[in-house]
Coordinates of C-alpha atoms in Angstrom, one line a residue:
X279 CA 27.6 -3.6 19.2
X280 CA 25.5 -0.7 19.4
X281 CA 24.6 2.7 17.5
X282 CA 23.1 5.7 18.9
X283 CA 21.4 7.7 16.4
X284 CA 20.7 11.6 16.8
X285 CA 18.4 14.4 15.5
X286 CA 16.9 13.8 12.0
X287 CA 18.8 10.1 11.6
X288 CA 17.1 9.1 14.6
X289 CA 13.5 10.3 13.5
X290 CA 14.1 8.4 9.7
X291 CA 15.2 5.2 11.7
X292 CA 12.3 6.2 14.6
X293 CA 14.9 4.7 17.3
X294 CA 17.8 6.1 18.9
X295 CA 19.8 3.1 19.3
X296 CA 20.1 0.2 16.7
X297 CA 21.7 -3.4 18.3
X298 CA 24.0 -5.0 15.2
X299 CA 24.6 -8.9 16.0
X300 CA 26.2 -9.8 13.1
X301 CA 29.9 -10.3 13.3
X302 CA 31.9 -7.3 12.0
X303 CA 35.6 -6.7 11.9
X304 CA 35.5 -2.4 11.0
X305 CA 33.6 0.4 10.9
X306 CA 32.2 0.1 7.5
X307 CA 30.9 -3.3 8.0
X308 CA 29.2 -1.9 10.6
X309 CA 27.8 1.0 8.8
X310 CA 26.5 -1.3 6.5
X311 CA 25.0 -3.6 9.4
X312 CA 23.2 -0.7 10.1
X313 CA 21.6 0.3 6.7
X314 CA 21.0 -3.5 6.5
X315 CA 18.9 -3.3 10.0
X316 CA 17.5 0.5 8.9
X317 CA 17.6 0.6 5.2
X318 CA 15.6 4.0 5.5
X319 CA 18.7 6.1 6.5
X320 CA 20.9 4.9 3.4
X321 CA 19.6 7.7 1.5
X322 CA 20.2 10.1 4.7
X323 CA 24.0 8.5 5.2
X324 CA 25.3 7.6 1.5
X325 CA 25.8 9.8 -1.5
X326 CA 27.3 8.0 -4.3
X327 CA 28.1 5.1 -1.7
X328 CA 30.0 7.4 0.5
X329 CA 29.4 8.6 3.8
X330 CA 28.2 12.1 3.7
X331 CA 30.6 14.4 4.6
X332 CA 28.1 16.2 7.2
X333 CA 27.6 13.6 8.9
X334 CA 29.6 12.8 11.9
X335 CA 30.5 9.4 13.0
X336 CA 32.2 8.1 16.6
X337 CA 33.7 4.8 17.8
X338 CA 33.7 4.9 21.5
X339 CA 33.9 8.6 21.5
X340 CA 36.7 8.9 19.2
X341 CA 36.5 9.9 15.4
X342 CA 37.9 6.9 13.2
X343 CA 38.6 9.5 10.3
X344 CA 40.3 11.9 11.8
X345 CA 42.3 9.7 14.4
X346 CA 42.1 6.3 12.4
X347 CA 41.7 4.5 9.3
X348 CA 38.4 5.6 8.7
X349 CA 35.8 3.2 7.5
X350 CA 38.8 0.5 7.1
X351 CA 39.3 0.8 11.4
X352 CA 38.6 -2.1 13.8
X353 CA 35.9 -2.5 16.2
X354 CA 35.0 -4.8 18.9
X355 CA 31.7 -6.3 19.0
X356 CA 31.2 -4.2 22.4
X357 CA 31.9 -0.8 20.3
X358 CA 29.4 1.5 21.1
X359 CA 29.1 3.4 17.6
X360 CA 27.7 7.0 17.4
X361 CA 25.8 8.6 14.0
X362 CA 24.6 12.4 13.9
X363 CA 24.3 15.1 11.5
X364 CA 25.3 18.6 12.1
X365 CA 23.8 20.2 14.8
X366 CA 23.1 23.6 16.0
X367 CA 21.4 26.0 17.8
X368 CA 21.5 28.6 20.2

């Protein structure tokens, strides 16, 4: 499984893409892969243990909140996972 990391996450984790090998059977044990293999962006992703609500977070191009179960959804260990904050700009 993989995460692609964007703008300001990216810079704190100084990657753009983060490889989790562990096994994981949803999306918020592999959220917490991640923080376990780039502790740096816990205080960038989590407030009080929760994902921030700016943040923005993809499965394969599709939002598990919005059109799943959230942190609670399946993945497969080829899930390519996206992180980003908000962006803009003109």
């Amino acid at each position: 499984m993989q995460w692609k990391l964007f703008a300001t996450l990216a810079e704190t984790a100084n990657t753009t893409t983060v490889s989790i090998d562990d096994e994981v059977a949803t999306v918020g044990d592999a959220l917490e892969a991640l923080l376990d293999a780039e502790p740096a962006l816990t205080a960038d992703v989590l407030a009080d243990g929760e994902i921030r609500d700016h943040l923005r977070l993809l499965v394969d191009g599709r939002d598990p909140f919005r059109d799943g179960a959230g942190l609670a959804e399946p993945v497969e260990a080829d899930a390519e996972l996206a992180l980003f904050p908000p962006v803009s700009g003109g």
